[in-house]
Amino acid sequence: MTPAMRTGPGPSSGTPAPARLLRAVGPPLSSLPLAAAVRGAVALATPLLVGVLTGWVFPSVIAAIGALWAVGQDGSDPYPSRVGRFVALGLSASLGLAGGELALRSGPSAVVTVCLVVAALVAGAIGLRGRIWSVAGMHLLLGVTIGGGIPVPGPWWQAPIALFAGVSFVLVLSSAPWLWQRHHIERAALLAVFRAASTALAAAGTPGAAETRRHLTDALDNAHQAMDRHLTSSRRQPPDARVEPLLRAFRLAVRLGEAVTTLQWEARPLPAVVSRAPLVMSARLLPVRKNGDVPVLPDFGPHSPGLHALAQLSVAADAERVDTALAAPASPRPTRQAHLRYAVLLALCVLAAQVCADLLHSPRAYWLPMTVAFVYKPDFGPVFRRALNRCVGTVVGAAAIGAVSTAVHGTHAIIGVVAFFGALMAVGVRHHYALATTGLTAVVFVLVDLLGDHRALYGARMLDTALAAALVLVVHFVAWPRSAVSRADSRTQAALAAAHRYQDLSPTVGPDRRHALRRAAYRQLADARRAAVHARREPVLRGAEPPDWERAITSAEELCDAVTARALHAAPGPAAPTTVTVASSDAM
């Protein structure tokens, strides 16, 4: 492998404890998603304004709770994905709220506890099956928690309908741009690929080349997710005229990734005109104006094999069609044993939280199990980091709303406060879980106050959050301490297998199959690297350090880079490794 493509070793196990703690809290805020912030403010303020104007305060507050949860699941993914996620959220949360309400109205508190445990078992059983199932399971449990912990006047069916209305309102706000920007998300994802390719070419021959190639892989993964629906439908019928340019751009972007990898593998600096080539391609394929000037790509000069491939692509950008049929690469799924274990542990945590809540705060004992439902989501990232951020966000949010409530009076002013913290939560959803929790905590305090609970519970809720987080961490790390390590192991082994499959089959298959194999390998290597990062952020017992996944993943990436370069007849270089392995954590 070329020196420019090598990266340093994995994270050091000797990092000081304060640095580990700061790293666990997460990265700093980098940019502000204004559209999401506006949606968050409008989504939470509007139901409350309607309630004030109509006198239907309780249904409007329940609708605001639904909107609050939906803002927590808003995103910038393709609109069909959002619709599916919001519908699953609304249906499951409404079903859970109805079940919790009926259990609360039945009389004995034991019925509420049984309902919570059953909901936790269901949520855990489906929670690791994918994003939509995970969201549905968590909000089923949240619905039962709120329904069983907050008495709501009126018929039992009124609150679930109001909750679903709040979720539907956020769905409309989030998906409305589809009406006038039909393929904006797909276009933006594709443009990001060409920009990442330009950056990667500019970094060729430098120590940062490997990192830019990984950013290109991430951009291709995002574009593949955005275009997957169109790719699938195009295999069944001719694509719409508005979709065809996007499909051409994606298929060429896949081939561009191969050419960029080859040029980086050659490990020599490139002229500036080369790094501008992807931008010129994107301007040709996805012009801002239909009748604008088409940029001209200057001659690259003497061609290496990598430059020759890039030059061919620049010509293909003007061609009628670039044929590359790709299916979205899949990641390995958790085993049935993992599903069962998570379901049982989540149910145990919820049961323990409900018992503690009944002893400490009955009635309205909902904060502890609600916190467990939010925190114990290993598929959303490191459990330790999530618990820590939850505690930090709750303390800051409670302190903030406590300070604001002493200075702000009047219903409309309170609604303005809700709008502000709703916007803050929407920003946090995209950048930092502690920030999202800060906004959510402040809004929940206001909504609960509007429901008639005027007790001063700031300190109690901070303690409840810390207790729930502690319950989750104790149960999880006692009964399932190696979950993140096992996940990183399985993802790494699957990624290494994909890399070797690409190496073995690449010389014998056609271009379409080669592109699919390469995309699958790089996608799984990226997933494995993320799983390794998550596992590093979880506490480990002294003397039980996990294997060096990063080194194996880096070697496999270099193997794939070499295979890609050879596929384009790259100049001979140092021999590529033929075997890449990583020791299983179970053997250590």
Coordinates of C-alpha atoms in Angstrom, one line a residue:
M1 CA 0.0 0.0 0.0
T2 CA 1.1 3.5 -0.6
P3 CA 2.2 5.6 2.4
A4 CA -0.3 8.3 1.6
M5 CA -3.2 5.9 2.1
R6 CA -2.2 4.7 5.5
T7 CA -3.8 6.0 8.7
G8 CA -2.7 6.0 12.3
P9 CA -3.5 3.3 14.9
G10 CA -6.8 3.1 16.7
P11 CA -7.7 5.1 19.8
S12 CA -5.2 4.8 22.6
S13 CA -6.5 3.1 25.7
G14 CA -4.4 5.4 27.8
T15 CA -6.6 8.4 27.3
P16 CA -7.1 10.3 30.6
A17 CA -10.5 9.9 32.2
P18 CA -11.5 13.6 31.9
A19 CA -10.8 13.5 28.2
R20 CA -12.8 10.3 27.8
L21 CA -15.7 11.9 29.6
L22 CA -15.6 15.0 27.4
R23 CA -15.3 12.8 24.3
A24 CA -18.4 10.8 25.5
V25 CA -20.4 14.0 25.7
G26 CA -19.9 14.5 22.0
P27 CA -18.8 16.9 19.3
P28 CA -19.5 20.6 19.4
L29 CA -22.3 22.3 17.5
S30 CA -21.1 23.0 13.9
S31 CA -23.9 24.6 11.9
L32 CA -27.5 25.7 12.4
P33 CA -30.3 23.9 10.4
L34 CA -32.7 26.9 10.1
A35 CA -35.5 25.1 8.3
A36 CA -35.6 22.4 11.0
A37 CA -35.5 25.0 13.7
V38 CA -38.5 26.8 12.2
R39 CA -40.4 23.6 11.9
G40 CA -39.8 22.7 15.5
A41 CA -41.0 26.1 16.7
V42 CA -44.1 26.1 14.5
A43 CA -44.9 22.5 15.2
L44 CA -45.0 23.0 19.0
A45 CA -46.5 26.5 19.1
T46 CA -49.4 26.0 16.7
P47 CA -51.3 23.3 18.7
L48 CA -51.0 25.4 21.9
L49 CA -52.3 28.5 20.1
V50 CA -55.2 26.5 18.7
G51 CA -56.0 25.2 22.2
V52 CA -55.9 28.8 23.6
L53 CA -58.2 30.1 20.9
T54 CA -60.7 27.2 21.0
G55 CA -60.6 26.4 24.7
W56 CA -59.5 22.8 24.0
V57 CA -56.4 23.0 26.2
F58 CA -56.0 19.4 27.1
P59 CA -56.3 18.0 23.6
S60 CA -54.0 20.7 22.3
V61 CA -51.4 19.8 24.9
I62 CA -51.6 16.1 23.9
A63 CA -51.2 17.1 20.3
A64 CA -48.2 19.2 21.2
I65 CA -46.7 16.1 22.9
G66 CA -47.2 14.2 19.6
A67 CA -45.5 17.1 17.8
L68 CA -42.7 17.1 20.3
W69 CA -41.9 13.4 19.7
A70 CA -42.2 13.9 15.9
V71 CA -39.7 16.8 16.0
G72 CA -37.4 14.4 17.7
Q73 CA -37.6 12.1 14.6
D74 CA -37.5 14.7 11.9
G75 CA -34.6 14.5 9.5
S76 CA -33.3 15.4 6.1
D77 CA -33.7 12.0 4.5
P78 CA -35.9 11.3 1.5
Y79 CA -39.6 12.2 1.9
P80 CA -41.0 8.7 1.6
S81 CA -38.7 7.6 4.4
R82 CA -40.0 10.4 6.6
V83 CA -43.6 9.5 5.8
G84 CA -43.0 5.9 6.8
R85 CA -41.2 6.9 10.0
F86 CA -43.8 9.5 11.1
V87 CA -46.7 7.1 10.4
A88 CA -45.1 4.4 12.4
L89 CA -44.4 6.8 15.2
G90 CA -48.0 8.2 15.2
L91 CA -49.7 4.8 15.1
S92 CA -47.5 3.2 17.8
A93 CA -47.6 6.2 20.1
S94 CA -51.4 6.6 19.8
L95 CA -51.8 2.8 20.4
G96 CA -49.5 3.0 23.5
L97 CA -51.3 6.1 24.8
A98 CA -54.7 4.4 24.5
G99 CA -53.4 1.3 26.3
G100 CA -51.8 3.4 29.1
E101 CA -55.0 5.4 29.5
L102 CA -57.2 2.4 29.7
A103 CA -54.8 0.8 32.2
L104 CA -54.8 4.0 34.4
R105 CA -58.6 4.2 34.3
S106 CA -59.0 0.6 35.3
G107 CA -57.9 1.5 38.9
P108 CA -55.1 -0.6 40.3
S109 CA -51.6 0.7 39.7
A110 CA -50.4 -2.9 39.1
V111 CA -52.3 -2.8 35.8
V112 CA -50.3 0.2 34.6
T113 CA -47.1 -1.6 35.6
V114 CA -48.1 -4.7 33.7
C115 CA -49.0 -2.6 30.7
L116 CA -45.6 -0.9 30.8
V117 CA -43.7 -4.2 31.1
V118 CA -45.6 -5.7 28.1
A119 CA -45.0 -2.6 26.0
A120 CA -41.3 -2.7 26.9
L121 CA -41.1 -6.4 25.9
V122 CA -42.7 -5.5 22.5
A123 CA -40.5 -2.4 22.1
G124 CA -37.4 -4.4 22.8
A125 CA -38.4 -7.3 20.5
I126 CA -38.9 -5.0 17.5
G127 CA -36.4 -2.3 18.4
L128 CA -33.3 -3.7 16.7
R129 CA -35.0 -4.6 13.4
G130 CA -34.3 -1.3 11.7
R131 CA -34.9 2.5 12.0
I132 CA -38.7 2.4 11.5
W133 CA -39.2 -0.5 13.9
S134 CA -37.0 1.1 16.4
V135 CA -38.9 4.4 16.3
A136 CA -42.2 2.5 16.6
G137 CA -41.1 0.4 19.5
M138 CA -39.7 3.4 21.5
H139 CA -42.9 5.5 21.0
L140 CA -45.2 2.6 21.8
L141 CA -43.4 2.5 25.2
L142 CA -43.5 6.3 25.5
G143 CA -47.2 6.3 24.7
V144 CA -48.0 3.8 27.4
T145 CA -45.8 5.8 29.9
I146 CA -47.6 9.0 29.3
G147 CA -51.1 7.4 29.1
G148 CA -50.5 5.5 32.3
G149 CA -48.8 8.4 34.2
I150 CA -50.9 11.5 33.3
P151 CA -54.7 11.5 33.8
V152 CA -56.4 13.2 30.8
P153 CA -60.0 14.2 31.0
G154 CA -62.5 13.2 28.3
P155 CA -63.2 10.0 26.5
W156 CA -60.3 7.6 26.2
W157 CA -60.1 7.8 22.4
Q158 CA -59.7 11.6 22.4
A159 CA -56.1 11.8 23.5
P160 CA -54.8 9.2 21.0
I161 CA -56.4 11.1 18.2
A162 CA -55.0 14.4 19.4
L163 CA -51.5 12.8 19.6
F164 CA -51.7 11.4 16.1
A165 CA -52.9 14.8 14.9
G166 CA -49.8 16.4 16.4
V167 CA -47.5 13.9 14.7
S168 CA -49.4 14.4 11.4
F169 CA -48.9 18.1 11.6
V170 CA -45.1 17.7 11.8
L171 CA -45.3 15.2 8.9
V172 CA -47.0 17.9 6.8
L173 CA -44.5 20.5 7.8
S174 CA -41.5 18.2 7.1
S175 CA -42.8 16.8 3.8
A176 CA -44.4 19.9 2.3
P177 CA -41.3 21.0 0.3
W178 CA -41.9 17.9 -1.7
L179 CA -44.7 19.7 -3.5
W180 CA -42.4 22.3 -5.1
Q181 CA -38.9 20.7 -4.6
R182 CA -39.8 17.2 -5.7
H183 CA -36.3 15.8 -6.0
H184 CA -34.4 18.4 -3.9
I185 CA -33.0 15.8 -1.4
E186 CA -31.8 13.5 -4.1
R187 CA -30.2 16.3 -6.0
A188 CA -28.4 17.7 -2.9
A189 CA -27.1 14.2 -2.0
L190 CA -25.7 13.7 -5.5
L191 CA -24.1 17.1 -5.5
A192 CA -22.4 16.3 -2.2
V193 CA -20.9 13.2 -3.8
F194 CA -19.2 15.3 -6.6
R195 CA -18.0 17.9 -4.0
A196 CA -16.5 15.1 -1.9
A197 CA -14.9 13.6 -5.0
S198 CA -13.3 17.0 -5.8
T199 CA -12.0 17.3 -2.2
A200 CA -10.6 13.7 -2.4
L201 CA -8.8 14.5 -5.7
A202 CA -7.3 17.6 -4.2
A203 CA -6.0 15.5 -1.3
A204 CA -4.4 12.8 -3.5
G205 CA -0.8 12.2 -2.5
T206 CA -1.2 13.7 1.0
P207 CA -1.6 12.1 4.4
G208 CA -5.3 13.2 4.5
A209 CA -6.2 11.2 1.4
A210 CA -7.7 8.2 3.2
E211 CA -10.0 10.4 5.3
T212 CA -11.3 12.2 2.2
R213 CA -11.9 8.9 0.5
R214 CA -14.0 7.9 3.5
H215 CA -16.0 11.1 3.3
L216 CA -16.6 10.2 -0.4
T217 CA -17.8 6.8 0.7
D218 CA -20.2 8.4 3.2
A219 CA -21.5 10.8 0.5
L220 CA -22.1 7.8 -1.8
D221 CA -23.9 6.0 0.9
N222 CA -26.2 8.9 1.5
A223 CA -26.8 9.3 -2.2
H224 CA -27.5 5.6 -2.5
Q225 CA -30.1 5.9 0.3
A226 CA -31.7 8.9 -1.4
M227 CA -31.8 7.3 -4.8
D228 CA -32.7 3.7 -3.7
R229 CA -36.4 4.1 -4.5
H230 CA -35.7 5.4 -8.0
L231 CA -33.1 2.7 -8.6
T232 CA -35.5 0.0 -7.6
S233 CA -38.4 1.4 -9.8
S234 CA -36.1 1.9 -12.8
R235 CA -35.4 -1.8 -12.9
R236 CA -39.1 -2.4 -13.3
Q237 CA -40.1 0.3 -15.7
P238 CA -38.6 3.3 -17.6
P239 CA -37.9 6.2 -15.2
D240 CA -39.7 9.5 -15.3
A241 CA -38.1 12.2 -17.4
R242 CA -37.4 14.2 -14.3
V243 CA -35.7 11.2 -12.6
E244 CA -33.5 10.1 -15.5
P245 CA -30.9 12.9 -15.0
L246 CA -30.6 12.0 -11.4
L247 CA -30.1 8.3 -12.2
R248 CA -27.4 9.2 -14.8
A249 CA -25.7 11.4 -12.2
F250 CA -25.8 8.6 -9.6
R251 CA -24.5 5.9 -11.9
L252 CA -21.7 8.2 -13.0
A253 CA -21.0 9.1 -9.4
V254 CA -20.5 5.4 -8.6
R255 CA -17.9 5.1 -11.4
L256 CA -16.4 8.4 -10.3
G257 CA -15.7 6.9 -6.9
E258 CA -13.8 4.1 -8.6
A259 CA -11.7 6.6 -10.6
V260 CA -11.0 8.8 -7.5
T261 CA -9.9 5.8 -5.5
T262 CA -7.5 4.8 -8.3
L263 CA -6.0 8.3 -8.4
Q264 CA -5.6 8.3 -4.7
W265 CA -4.0 4.9 -4.8
E266 CA -1.4 6.2 -7.3
A267 CA -0.4 8.5 -4.4
R268 CA 0.9 11.5 -6.3
P269 CA -0.4 15.1 -6.2
L270 CA -2.7 16.1 -9.1
P271 CA -3.1 19.4 -11.0
A272 CA -5.8 21.6 -9.8
V273 CA -7.8 21.1 -13.0
V274 CA -8.2 17.4 -12.1
S275 CA -9.8 18.2 -8.7
R276 CA -12.2 20.5 -10.5
A277 CA -13.3 17.8 -12.9
P278 CA -16.1 16.4 -10.6
L279 CA -17.6 19.9 -10.2
V280 CA -17.7 20.3 -13.9
M281 CA -19.4 16.9 -14.3
S282 CA -22.0 17.8 -11.7
A283 CA -22.6 21.1 -13.5
R284 CA -23.2 19.2 -16.7
L285 CA -25.4 16.5 -15.2
L286 CA -27.3 18.7 -12.7
P287 CA -27.2 22.2 -14.0
V288 CA -28.8 25.0 -11.9
R289 CA -30.4 26.5 -14.9
K290 CA -31.6 24.4 -17.9
N291 CA -30.3 26.9 -20.5
G292 CA -27.2 28.0 -18.6
D293 CA -23.7 27.8 -19.9
V294 CA -22.2 24.3 -19.9
P295 CA -18.7 24.4 -18.4
V296 CA -15.9 23.0 -20.5
L297 CA -13.3 20.6 -18.9
P298 CA -9.7 21.3 -20.1
D299 CA -7.5 18.5 -21.2
F300 CA -5.8 16.7 -18.3
G301 CA -2.5 16.3 -20.2
P302 CA -0.6 13.0 -20.1
H303 CA -3.0 10.4 -18.7
S304 CA -2.2 7.8 -16.1
P305 CA -4.8 5.0 -15.9
G306 CA -6.6 6.8 -13.2
L307 CA -6.7 10.1 -15.2
H308 CA -7.8 8.2 -18.3
A309 CA -10.8 6.8 -16.3
L310 CA -11.6 10.3 -15.1
A311 CA -11.4 11.7 -18.6
Q312 CA -13.7 8.9 -19.9
L313 CA -16.2 9.9 -17.2
S314 CA -16.1 13.6 -18.1
V315 CA -17.1 12.5 -21.6
A316 CA -19.8 10.1 -20.2
A317 CA -21.3 13.1 -18.4
D318 CA -22.6 14.2 -21.8
A319 CA -23.7 10.7 -22.9
E320 CA -27.3 9.5 -23.1
R321 CA -27.0 6.9 -20.4
V322 CA -24.5 5.2 -18.1
D323 CA -25.6 1.7 -17.2
T324 CA -24.8 0.5 -13.8
A325 CA -27.5 -1.5 -11.9
L326 CA -27.0 -1.4 -8.2
A327 CA -28.9 -2.6 -5.2
A328 CA -28.5 -0.9 -1.9
P329 CA -25.8 -2.8 0.2
A330 CA -27.2 -4.3 3.4
S331 CA -25.7 -4.4 6.8
P332 CA -25.7 -7.4 9.1
R333 CA -28.7 -7.6 11.4
P334 CA -28.6 -8.5 15.1
T335 CA -29.3 -12.1 16.0
R336 CA -32.5 -13.4 17.6
Q337 CA -30.6 -13.8 20.8
A338 CA -29.8 -10.1 20.8
H339 CA -33.4 -9.2 20.2
L340 CA -34.6 -11.3 23.1
R341 CA -31.9 -10.1 25.4
Y342 CA -32.6 -6.5 24.7
A343 CA -36.4 -7.0 25.1
V344 CA -35.9 -8.7 28.5
L345 CA -33.4 -6.1 29.7
L346 CA -35.6 -3.2 28.6
A347 CA -38.5 -4.7 30.4
L348 CA -36.5 -5.1 33.6
C349 CA -35.3 -1.5 33.4
V350 CA -38.8 -0.2 32.9
L351 CA -40.2 -2.4 35.8
A352 CA -37.5 -1.2 38.1
A353 CA -38.1 2.4 37.1
Q354 CA -41.8 2.1 37.6
V355 CA -41.4 0.6 41.0
C356 CA -39.0 3.4 42.0
A357 CA -41.4 6.0 40.6
D358 CA -44.4 4.5 42.5
L359 CA -42.4 4.7 45.7
L360 CA -41.1 8.2 45.2
H361 CA -43.7 10.1 43.3
S362 CA -47.0 8.3 42.9
P363 CA -49.3 9.4 41.4
R364 CA -48.1 10.7 38.0
A365 CA -45.1 8.5 38.1
Y366 CA -44.0 8.8 34.4
W367 CA -40.7 10.5 34.3
L368 CA -38.5 7.5 35.4
P369 CA -39.9 5.0 32.9
M370 CA -40.1 7.7 30.2
T371 CA -36.3 8.4 30.7
V372 CA -35.6 4.7 30.4
A373 CA -37.5 4.5 27.1
F374 CA -35.4 7.4 25.7
V375 CA -32.0 6.3 27.1
Y376 CA -31.9 2.5 26.5
K377 CA -31.5 2.6 22.7
P378 CA -28.3 0.8 21.9
D379 CA -29.1 1.0 18.2
F380 CA -29.0 4.8 18.4
G381 CA -25.4 4.8 19.7
P382 CA -23.4 4.2 22.8
V383 CA -25.6 3.7 25.8
F384 CA -23.2 5.3 28.2
R385 CA -22.9 8.5 26.1
R386 CA -26.7 8.6 25.6
A387 CA -27.3 8.3 29.4
L388 CA -24.7 11.0 30.1
N389 CA -26.1 13.4 27.6
R390 CA -29.6 12.8 28.9
C391 CA -28.5 13.8 32.4
V392 CA -26.7 16.9 31.2
G393 CA -29.6 17.9 29.0
T394 CA -32.2 17.4 31.7
V395 CA -30.2 19.5 34.2
V396 CA -29.7 22.3 31.7
G397 CA -33.2 22.2 30.5
A398 CA -34.8 22.2 33.9
A399 CA -32.5 25.1 35.0
A400 CA -33.3 27.0 31.9
I401 CA -37.1 26.7 32.1
G402 CA -37.0 27.3 35.8
A403 CA -35.2 30.6 35.2
V404 CA -37.5 31.6 32.3
S405 CA -40.7 30.8 34.2
T406 CA -39.8 33.4 36.9
A407 CA -39.5 36.1 34.2
V408 CA -42.2 35.2 31.7
H409 CA -45.9 35.5 32.4
G410 CA -49.0 35.2 30.3
T411 CA -50.2 32.4 28.0
H412 CA -48.8 33.8 24.8
A413 CA -45.4 34.4 26.3
I414 CA -45.3 30.8 27.5
I415 CA -46.2 29.6 24.0
G416 CA -43.3 31.7 22.7
V417 CA -41.0 30.0 25.2
V418 CA -42.2 26.6 23.9
A419 CA -41.5 27.7 20.3
F420 CA -38.0 28.7 21.3
F421 CA -37.2 25.4 23.0
G422 CA -38.9 23.5 20.2
A423 CA -36.5 25.1 17.8
L424 CA -33.6 24.3 20.1
M425 CA -34.6 20.7 20.2
A426 CA -34.9 20.5 16.4
V427 CA -31.3 21.8 16.2
G428 CA -30.1 19.3 18.8
V429 CA -31.7 16.4 17.0
R430 CA -29.2 17.0 14.2
H431 CA -26.2 17.9 16.2
H432 CA -26.2 16.8 19.8
Y433 CA -28.4 14.6 22.0
A434 CA -27.7 16.7 25.1
L435 CA -29.0 19.8 23.3
A436 CA -32.0 18.0 22.0
T437 CA -32.7 16.8 25.6
T438 CA -32.4 20.4 26.9
G439 CA -35.1 21.5 24.5
L440 CA -37.3 18.5 25.2
T441 CA -37.0 18.8 28.9
A442 CA -38.0 22.5 28.9
V443 CA -41.0 21.9 26.7
V444 CA -42.2 18.9 28.7
F445 CA -42.2 21.0 31.9
V446 CA -44.4 23.6 30.2
L447 CA -46.8 21.0 28.8
V448 CA -47.1 19.2 32.1
D449 CA -47.9 22.5 33.8
L450 CA -50.6 23.2 31.2
L451 CA -52.1 19.8 32.0
G452 CA -52.6 20.9 35.6
D453 CA -49.4 19.6 37.4
H454 CA -48.2 22.8 39.0
R455 CA -45.8 21.2 41.4
A456 CA -42.2 22.5 41.5
L457 CA -40.4 19.3 40.3
Y458 CA -37.2 20.6 38.9
G459 CA -34.9 19.0 41.4
A460 CA -37.0 15.8 41.5
R461 CA -36.9 15.4 37.7
M462 CA -33.1 15.8 37.7
L463 CA -32.8 13.1 40.3
D464 CA -35.3 10.9 38.4
T465 CA -33.2 11.2 35.2
A466 CA -30.0 10.4 37.0
L467 CA -31.7 7.4 38.7
A468 CA -33.2 6.1 35.4
A469 CA -29.8 6.5 33.6
A470 CA -28.1 4.7 36.5
L471 CA -30.7 1.8 36.3
V472 CA -30.1 1.5 32.5
L473 CA -26.3 1.5 32.9
V474 CA -26.2 -1.0 35.7
V475 CA -28.6 -3.4 34.0
H476 CA -27.0 -3.1 30.6
F477 CA -23.4 -3.4 31.6
V478 CA -24.0 -6.2 34.1
A479 CA -26.2 -8.3 31.9
W480 CA -25.0 -7.3 28.4
P481 CA -21.5 -5.7 28.8
R482 CA -20.2 -6.7 25.5
S483 CA -23.1 -5.7 23.3
A484 CA -21.2 -2.9 21.6
V485 CA -18.1 -5.0 21.2
S486 CA -20.1 -7.9 19.7
R487 CA -21.8 -5.5 17.3
A488 CA -18.4 -4.1 16.2
D489 CA -17.0 -7.6 15.9
S490 CA -19.9 -8.7 13.6
R491 CA -19.8 -5.6 11.5
T492 CA -16.1 -5.8 11.1
Q493 CA -16.1 -9.5 10.2
A494 CA -18.9 -8.8 7.6
A495 CA -17.0 -5.9 6.2
L496 CA -13.8 -8.0 5.9
A497 CA -15.8 -10.7 4.1
A498 CA -17.2 -8.1 1.7
A499 CA -13.7 -6.8 1.0
H500 CA -12.4 -10.3 0.2
R501 CA -15.4 -11.0 -1.9
Y502 CA -14.7 -7.9 -3.9
Q503 CA -11.1 -8.9 -4.2
D504 CA -11.9 -12.5 -5.3
L505 CA -14.7 -11.7 -7.8
S506 CA -13.6 -8.4 -9.2
P507 CA -11.3 -9.8 -12.0
T508 CA -14.0 -12.2 -13.2
V509 CA -17.2 -10.1 -13.3
G510 CA -18.4 -7.3 -15.5
P511 CA -18.4 -3.6 -14.6
D512 CA -21.9 -3.5 -13.2
R513 CA -21.2 -6.4 -10.8
R514 CA -17.8 -5.0 -9.9
H515 CA -19.4 -1.6 -9.0
A516 CA -21.9 -3.4 -6.8
L517 CA -19.3 -5.4 -5.0
R518 CA -17.1 -2.4 -4.5
R519 CA -20.1 -0.3 -3.1
A520 CA -21.0 -3.2 -0.8
A521 CA -17.5 -3.5 0.5
Y522 CA -16.9 0.2 1.2
R523 CA -20.4 0.6 2.7
Q524 CA -19.8 -2.2 5.1
L525 CA -16.4 -1.0 6.0
A526 CA -17.9 2.4 6.8
D527 CA -20.5 0.7 9.0
A528 CA -17.9 -1.3 10.7
R529 CA -15.8 1.8 11.5
R530 CA -18.8 3.5 13.0
A531 CA -19.6 0.5 15.1
A532 CA -16.0 0.5 16.3
V533 CA -16.2 4.1 17.3
H534 CA -19.4 3.4 19.3
A535 CA -17.8 0.5 21.0
R536 CA -14.7 2.6 22.0
R537 CA -17.1 5.1 23.6
E538 CA -18.5 2.5 26.0
P539 CA -16.8 1.7 29.3
V540 CA -14.7 -1.5 29.4
L541 CA -13.4 -3.5 32.3
R542 CA -9.7 -2.9 33.1
G543 CA -7.6 -5.6 31.3
A544 CA -10.4 -6.3 28.8
E545 CA -9.5 -4.0 26.0
P546 CA -11.3 -4.8 22.7
P547 CA -9.5 -5.8 19.5
D548 CA -8.0 -3.3 17.1
W549 CA -10.9 -3.1 14.7
E550 CA -9.6 0.1 13.2
R551 CA -6.4 -1.4 12.0
A552 CA -8.2 -4.3 10.3
I553 CA -10.7 -2.0 8.7
T554 CA -7.9 0.3 7.5
S555 CA -6.1 -2.7 6.0
A556 CA -9.3 -3.9 4.3
E557 CA -9.9 -0.4 2.9
E558 CA -6.4 -0.4 1.5
L559 CA -7.1 -3.8 0.0
C560 CA -10.2 -2.5 -1.7
D561 CA -8.3 0.6 -2.9
A562 CA -5.7 -1.7 -4.6
V563 CA -8.3 -4.0 -6.1
T564 CA -10.1 -0.9 -7.5
A565 CA -6.9 0.5 -9.0
R566 CA -6.0 -2.8 -10.6
A567 CA -9.5 -3.0 -12.1
L568 CA -8.7 0.2 -14.0
H569 CA -5.3 -1.2 -15.0
A570 CA -3.4 1.0 -12.5
A571 CA 0.3 1.0 -12.6
P572 CA 1.9 -1.8 -10.5
G573 CA 2.6 -0.9 -7.0
P574 CA 3.5 -2.7 -3.7
A575 CA 1.7 -6.0 -3.3
A576 CA -1.8 -5.7 -1.8
P577 CA -2.5 -7.8 1.3
T578 CA -4.4 -10.9 0.4
T579 CA -5.8 -11.6 3.9
V580 CA -7.2 -9.2 6.5
T581 CA -8.4 -10.5 9.8
V582 CA -9.4 -9.2 13.2
A583 CA -9.4 -11.3 16.4
S584 CA -12.8 -11.9 17.8
S585 CA -13.4 -10.3 21.2
D586 CA -14.6 -13.6 22.6
A587 CA -11.2 -15.0 22.1
M588 CA -9.4 -12.3 24.0

